[in-house]
Short mmCIF file of C-alpha atoms in Angstrom, two decimals:
data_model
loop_
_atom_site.label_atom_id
_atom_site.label_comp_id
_atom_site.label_asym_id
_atom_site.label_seq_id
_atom_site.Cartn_x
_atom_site.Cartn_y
_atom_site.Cartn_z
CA UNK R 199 0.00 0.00 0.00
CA UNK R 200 1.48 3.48 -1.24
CA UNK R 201 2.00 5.60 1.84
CA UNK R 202 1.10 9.41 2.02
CA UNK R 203 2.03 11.45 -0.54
CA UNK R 204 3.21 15.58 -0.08
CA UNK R 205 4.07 17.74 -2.95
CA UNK R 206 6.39 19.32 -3.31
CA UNK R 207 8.94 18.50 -1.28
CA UNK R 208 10.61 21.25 -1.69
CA UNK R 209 9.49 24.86 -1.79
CA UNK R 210 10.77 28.85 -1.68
CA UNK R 211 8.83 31.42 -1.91
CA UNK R 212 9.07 34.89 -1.27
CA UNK R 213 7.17 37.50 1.80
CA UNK R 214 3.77 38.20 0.41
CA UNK R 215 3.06 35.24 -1.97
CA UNK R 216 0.36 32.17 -1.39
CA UNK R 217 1.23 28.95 -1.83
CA UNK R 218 -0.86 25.54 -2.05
CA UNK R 219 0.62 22.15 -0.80
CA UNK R 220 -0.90 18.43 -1.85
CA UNK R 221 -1.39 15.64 0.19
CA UNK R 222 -2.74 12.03 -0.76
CA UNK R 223 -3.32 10.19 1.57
CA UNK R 224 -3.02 6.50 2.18
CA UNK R 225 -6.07 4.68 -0.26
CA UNK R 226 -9.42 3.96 2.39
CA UNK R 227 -8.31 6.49 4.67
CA UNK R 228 -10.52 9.37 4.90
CA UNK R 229 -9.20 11.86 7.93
CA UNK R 230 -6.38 14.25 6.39
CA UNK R 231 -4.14 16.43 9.01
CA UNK R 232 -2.06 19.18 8.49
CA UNK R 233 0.79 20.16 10.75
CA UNK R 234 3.53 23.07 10.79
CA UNK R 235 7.05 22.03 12.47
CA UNK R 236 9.57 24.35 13.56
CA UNK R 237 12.53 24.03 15.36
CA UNK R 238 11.48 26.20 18.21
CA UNK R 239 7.70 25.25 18.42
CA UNK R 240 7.71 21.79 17.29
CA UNK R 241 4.87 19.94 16.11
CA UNK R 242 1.63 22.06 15.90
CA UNK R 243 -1.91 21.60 14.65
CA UNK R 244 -3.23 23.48 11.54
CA UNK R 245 -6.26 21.88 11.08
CA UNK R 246 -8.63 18.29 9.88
CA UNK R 247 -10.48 17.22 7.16
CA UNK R 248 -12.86 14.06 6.89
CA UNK R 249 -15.23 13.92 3.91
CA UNK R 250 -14.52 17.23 2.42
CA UNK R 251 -15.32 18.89 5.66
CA UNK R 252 -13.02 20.86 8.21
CA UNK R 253 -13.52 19.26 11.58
CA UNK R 254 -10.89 20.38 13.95
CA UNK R 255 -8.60 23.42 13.27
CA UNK R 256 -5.53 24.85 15.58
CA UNK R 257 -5.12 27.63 16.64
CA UNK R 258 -3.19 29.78 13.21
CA UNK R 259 -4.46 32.84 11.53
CA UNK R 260 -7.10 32.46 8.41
CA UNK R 261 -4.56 33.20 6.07
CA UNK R 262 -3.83 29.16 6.51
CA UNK R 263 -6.85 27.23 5.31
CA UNK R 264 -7.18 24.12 3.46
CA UNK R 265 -9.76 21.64 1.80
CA UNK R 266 -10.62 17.97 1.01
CA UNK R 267 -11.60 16.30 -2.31
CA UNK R 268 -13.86 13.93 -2.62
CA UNK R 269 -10.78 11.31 -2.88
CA UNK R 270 -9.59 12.50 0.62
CA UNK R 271 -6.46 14.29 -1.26
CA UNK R 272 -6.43 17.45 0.89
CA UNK R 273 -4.42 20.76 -0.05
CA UNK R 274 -3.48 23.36 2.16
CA UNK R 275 -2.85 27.04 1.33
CA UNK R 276 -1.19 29.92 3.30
CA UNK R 277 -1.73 33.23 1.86
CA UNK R 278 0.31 36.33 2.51
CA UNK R 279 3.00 34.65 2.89
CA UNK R 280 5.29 35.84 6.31
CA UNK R 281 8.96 34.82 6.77
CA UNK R 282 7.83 32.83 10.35
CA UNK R 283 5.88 30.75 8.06
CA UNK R 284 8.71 29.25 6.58
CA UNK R 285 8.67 25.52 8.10
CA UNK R 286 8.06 21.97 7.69
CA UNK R 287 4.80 21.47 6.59
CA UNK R 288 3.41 17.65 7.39
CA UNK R 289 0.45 15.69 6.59
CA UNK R 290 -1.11 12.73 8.33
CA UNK R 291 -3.66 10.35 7.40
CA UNK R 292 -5.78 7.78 9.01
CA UNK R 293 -8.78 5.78 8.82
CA UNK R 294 -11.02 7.88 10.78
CA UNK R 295 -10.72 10.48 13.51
CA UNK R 296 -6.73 9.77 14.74
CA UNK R 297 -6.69 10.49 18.48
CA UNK R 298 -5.89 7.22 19.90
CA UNK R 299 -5.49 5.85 15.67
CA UNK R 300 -2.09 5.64 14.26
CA UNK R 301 -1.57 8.42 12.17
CA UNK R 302 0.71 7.97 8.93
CA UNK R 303 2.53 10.91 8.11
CA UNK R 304 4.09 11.71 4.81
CA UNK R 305 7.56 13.52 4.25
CA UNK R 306 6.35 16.93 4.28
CA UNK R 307 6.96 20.34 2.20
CA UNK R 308 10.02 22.19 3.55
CA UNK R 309 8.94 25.80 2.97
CA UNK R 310 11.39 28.52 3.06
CA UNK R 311 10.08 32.00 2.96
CA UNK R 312 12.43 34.50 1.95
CA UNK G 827 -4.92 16.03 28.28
CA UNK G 828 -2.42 14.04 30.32
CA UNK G 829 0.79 15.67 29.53
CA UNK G 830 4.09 13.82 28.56
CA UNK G 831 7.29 14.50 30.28
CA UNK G 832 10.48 12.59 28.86
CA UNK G 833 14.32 13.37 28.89
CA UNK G 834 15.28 16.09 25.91
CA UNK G 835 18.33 14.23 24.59
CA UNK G 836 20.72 10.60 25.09
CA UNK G 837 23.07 9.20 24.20
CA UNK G 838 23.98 5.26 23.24
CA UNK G 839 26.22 3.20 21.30
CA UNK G 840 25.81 0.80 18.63
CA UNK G 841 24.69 -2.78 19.57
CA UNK G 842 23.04 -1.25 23.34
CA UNK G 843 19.46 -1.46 24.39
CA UNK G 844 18.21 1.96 25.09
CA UNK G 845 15.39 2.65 27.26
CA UNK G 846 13.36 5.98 27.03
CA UNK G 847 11.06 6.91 29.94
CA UNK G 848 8.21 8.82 29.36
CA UNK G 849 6.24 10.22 32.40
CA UNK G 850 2.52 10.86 32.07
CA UNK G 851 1.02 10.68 35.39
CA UNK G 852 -2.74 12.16 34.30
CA UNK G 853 -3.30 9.54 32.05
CA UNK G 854 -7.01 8.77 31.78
CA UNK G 855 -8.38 5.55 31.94
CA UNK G 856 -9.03 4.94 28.08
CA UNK G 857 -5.96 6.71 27.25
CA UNK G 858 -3.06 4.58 25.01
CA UNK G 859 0.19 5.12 25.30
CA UNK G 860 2.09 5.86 21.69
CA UNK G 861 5.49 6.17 20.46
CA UNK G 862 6.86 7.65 17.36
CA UNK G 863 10.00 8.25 15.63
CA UNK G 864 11.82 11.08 13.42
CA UNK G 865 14.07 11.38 11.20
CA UNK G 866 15.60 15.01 10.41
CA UNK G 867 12.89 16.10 7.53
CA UNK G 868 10.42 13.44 7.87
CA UNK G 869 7.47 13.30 8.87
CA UNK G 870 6.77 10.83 12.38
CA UNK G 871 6.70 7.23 12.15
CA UNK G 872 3.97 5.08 14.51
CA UNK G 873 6.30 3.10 16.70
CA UNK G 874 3.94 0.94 19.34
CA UNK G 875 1.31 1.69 21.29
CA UNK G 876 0.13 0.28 23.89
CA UNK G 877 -1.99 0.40 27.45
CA UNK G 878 -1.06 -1.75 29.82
CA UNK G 879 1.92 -4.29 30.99
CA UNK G 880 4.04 -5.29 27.67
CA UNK G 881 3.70 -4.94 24.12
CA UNK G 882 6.14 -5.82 21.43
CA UNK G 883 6.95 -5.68 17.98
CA UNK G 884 9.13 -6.15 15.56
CA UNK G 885 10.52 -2.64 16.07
CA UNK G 886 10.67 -1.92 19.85
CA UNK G 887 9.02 -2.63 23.17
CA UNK G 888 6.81 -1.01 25.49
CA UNK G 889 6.75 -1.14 29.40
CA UNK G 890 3.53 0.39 30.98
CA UNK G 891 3.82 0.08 35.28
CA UNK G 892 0.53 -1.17 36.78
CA UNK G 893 -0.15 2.50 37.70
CA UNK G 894 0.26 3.52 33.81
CA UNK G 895 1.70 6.70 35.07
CA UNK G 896 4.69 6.87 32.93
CA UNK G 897 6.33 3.95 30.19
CA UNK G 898 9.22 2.53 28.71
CA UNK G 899 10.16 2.25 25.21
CA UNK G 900 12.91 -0.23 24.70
CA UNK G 901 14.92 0.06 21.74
CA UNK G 902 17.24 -3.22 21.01
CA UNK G 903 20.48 -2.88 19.83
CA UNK G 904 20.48 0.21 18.62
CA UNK G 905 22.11 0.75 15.27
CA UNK G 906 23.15 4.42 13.61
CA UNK G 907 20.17 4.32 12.06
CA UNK G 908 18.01 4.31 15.37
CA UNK G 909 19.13 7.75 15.35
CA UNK G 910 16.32 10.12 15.75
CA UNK G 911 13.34 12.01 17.91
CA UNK G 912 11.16 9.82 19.84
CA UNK G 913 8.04 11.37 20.89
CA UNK G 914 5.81 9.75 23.41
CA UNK G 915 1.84 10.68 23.59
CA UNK G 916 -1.15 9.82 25.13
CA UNK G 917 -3.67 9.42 23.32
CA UNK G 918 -7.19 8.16 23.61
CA UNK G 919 -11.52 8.19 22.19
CA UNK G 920 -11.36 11.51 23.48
CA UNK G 921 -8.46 13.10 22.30
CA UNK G 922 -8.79 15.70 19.97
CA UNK G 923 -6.70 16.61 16.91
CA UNK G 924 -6.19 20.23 18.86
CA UNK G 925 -4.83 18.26 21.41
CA UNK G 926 -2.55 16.13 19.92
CA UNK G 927 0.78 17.30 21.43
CA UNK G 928 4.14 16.19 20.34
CA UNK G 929 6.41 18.21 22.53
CA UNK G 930 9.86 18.52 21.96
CA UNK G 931 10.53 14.64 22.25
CA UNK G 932 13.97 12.85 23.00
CA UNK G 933 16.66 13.21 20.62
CA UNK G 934 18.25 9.75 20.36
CA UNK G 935 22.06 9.84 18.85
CA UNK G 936 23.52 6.86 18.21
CA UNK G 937 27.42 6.57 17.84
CA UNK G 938 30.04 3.78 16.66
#
């Protein structure tokens, strides 16, 4: 079974621009999370999708906001881009809500904002 | 939440079983305890889970006390590879996403 799957890997952009990020998610599972990693904030919440619809988001400004297709690949957008946005940007999937459900993460999108 | 507490950083050699503690002592009664793993830009890797006594797999092992308020993960014979950030969570029907806390983990490095 393919595991999850982030595009790009890679990513610069500069202060002021949007960008959009893709995650596919393992086949049958339908919750998609997004996550920003720093090094001095670690791991934090951006938001959850199950079935095209948002159903958990962190606490980040609106200018990060996201959506589900109908074959669970989820995309996530920041607008406006700042340079504190510049991060590793990971996606998790599982089969329904994660909490106590293994999540499988994929690589991520290392975005540098310059 | 039951909040995690485990040791920022050790240190091990190749070939020695390392055991990371992780301290949780508001753990709820249909909380699990879960492990996973990082590489430097990766995304975390499910380790084991458990909830009570001993669980094992091909990967690691996982001591939870009678009192689940904190667990081992036993790594065996650690290899270069095994180096990484372990993060330990608890986790359970009632936990969510916003919750789902990571913390800074243990940094794991692994030498010759």
């Amino acid at each position: 079974k393919a595991g999850v799957t982030q595009t790009p890997r890679y990513l610069i952009k500069t202060r002021g621009q949007q960008v959009t990020l893709s995650c596919s998610p393992i086949s049958g599972h339908r919750s998609v999370s997004w996550y920003q990693q720093t090094p001095g904030q670690g791991l934090q919440f951006l938001f959850e999708y199950f079935s095209e619809t948002q159903r958990n988001k962190g606490n980040f400004p609106g200018r990060f906001s996201g959506r589900q297709f109908s074959n669970s690949r989820s995309e996530m957008n920041v607008s406006t881009l700042e340079l504190g946005d510049s991060a590793l940007y990971l996606c998790a999937s599982s089969l329904e809500r994660g909490g106590e459900e293994k999540l499988f993460f994929g690589s991520g999108t290392q975005l540098s904002v310059l | 939440l039951a909040k995690t507490t485990q040791p920022i950083s050790m240190d091990s050699y190749e070939g020695q079983e390392v055991n990371i503690t992780c301290s949780h002592n508001n753990i709820a009664t249909n909380d699990y305890i879960t492990w996973y793993q990082q590489f430097p830009s990766q995304g975390p890797r499910f380790i084991i889970q458990g909830y009570k006594t001993k669980v094992t797999n091909e990967v690691a092992s996982l001591f939870i006390p009678a009192d689940r308020k904190s667990s081992t993960l036993s790594l065996p014979r650690v290899s270069l590879s095994d180096t990484a950030v372990y993060y330990c969570l608890v986790v359970g029907p009632n936990t969510g996403f916003q919750k789902l806390v990571f913390g800074t983990g243990t940094r794991l490095l692994v030498s010759p």
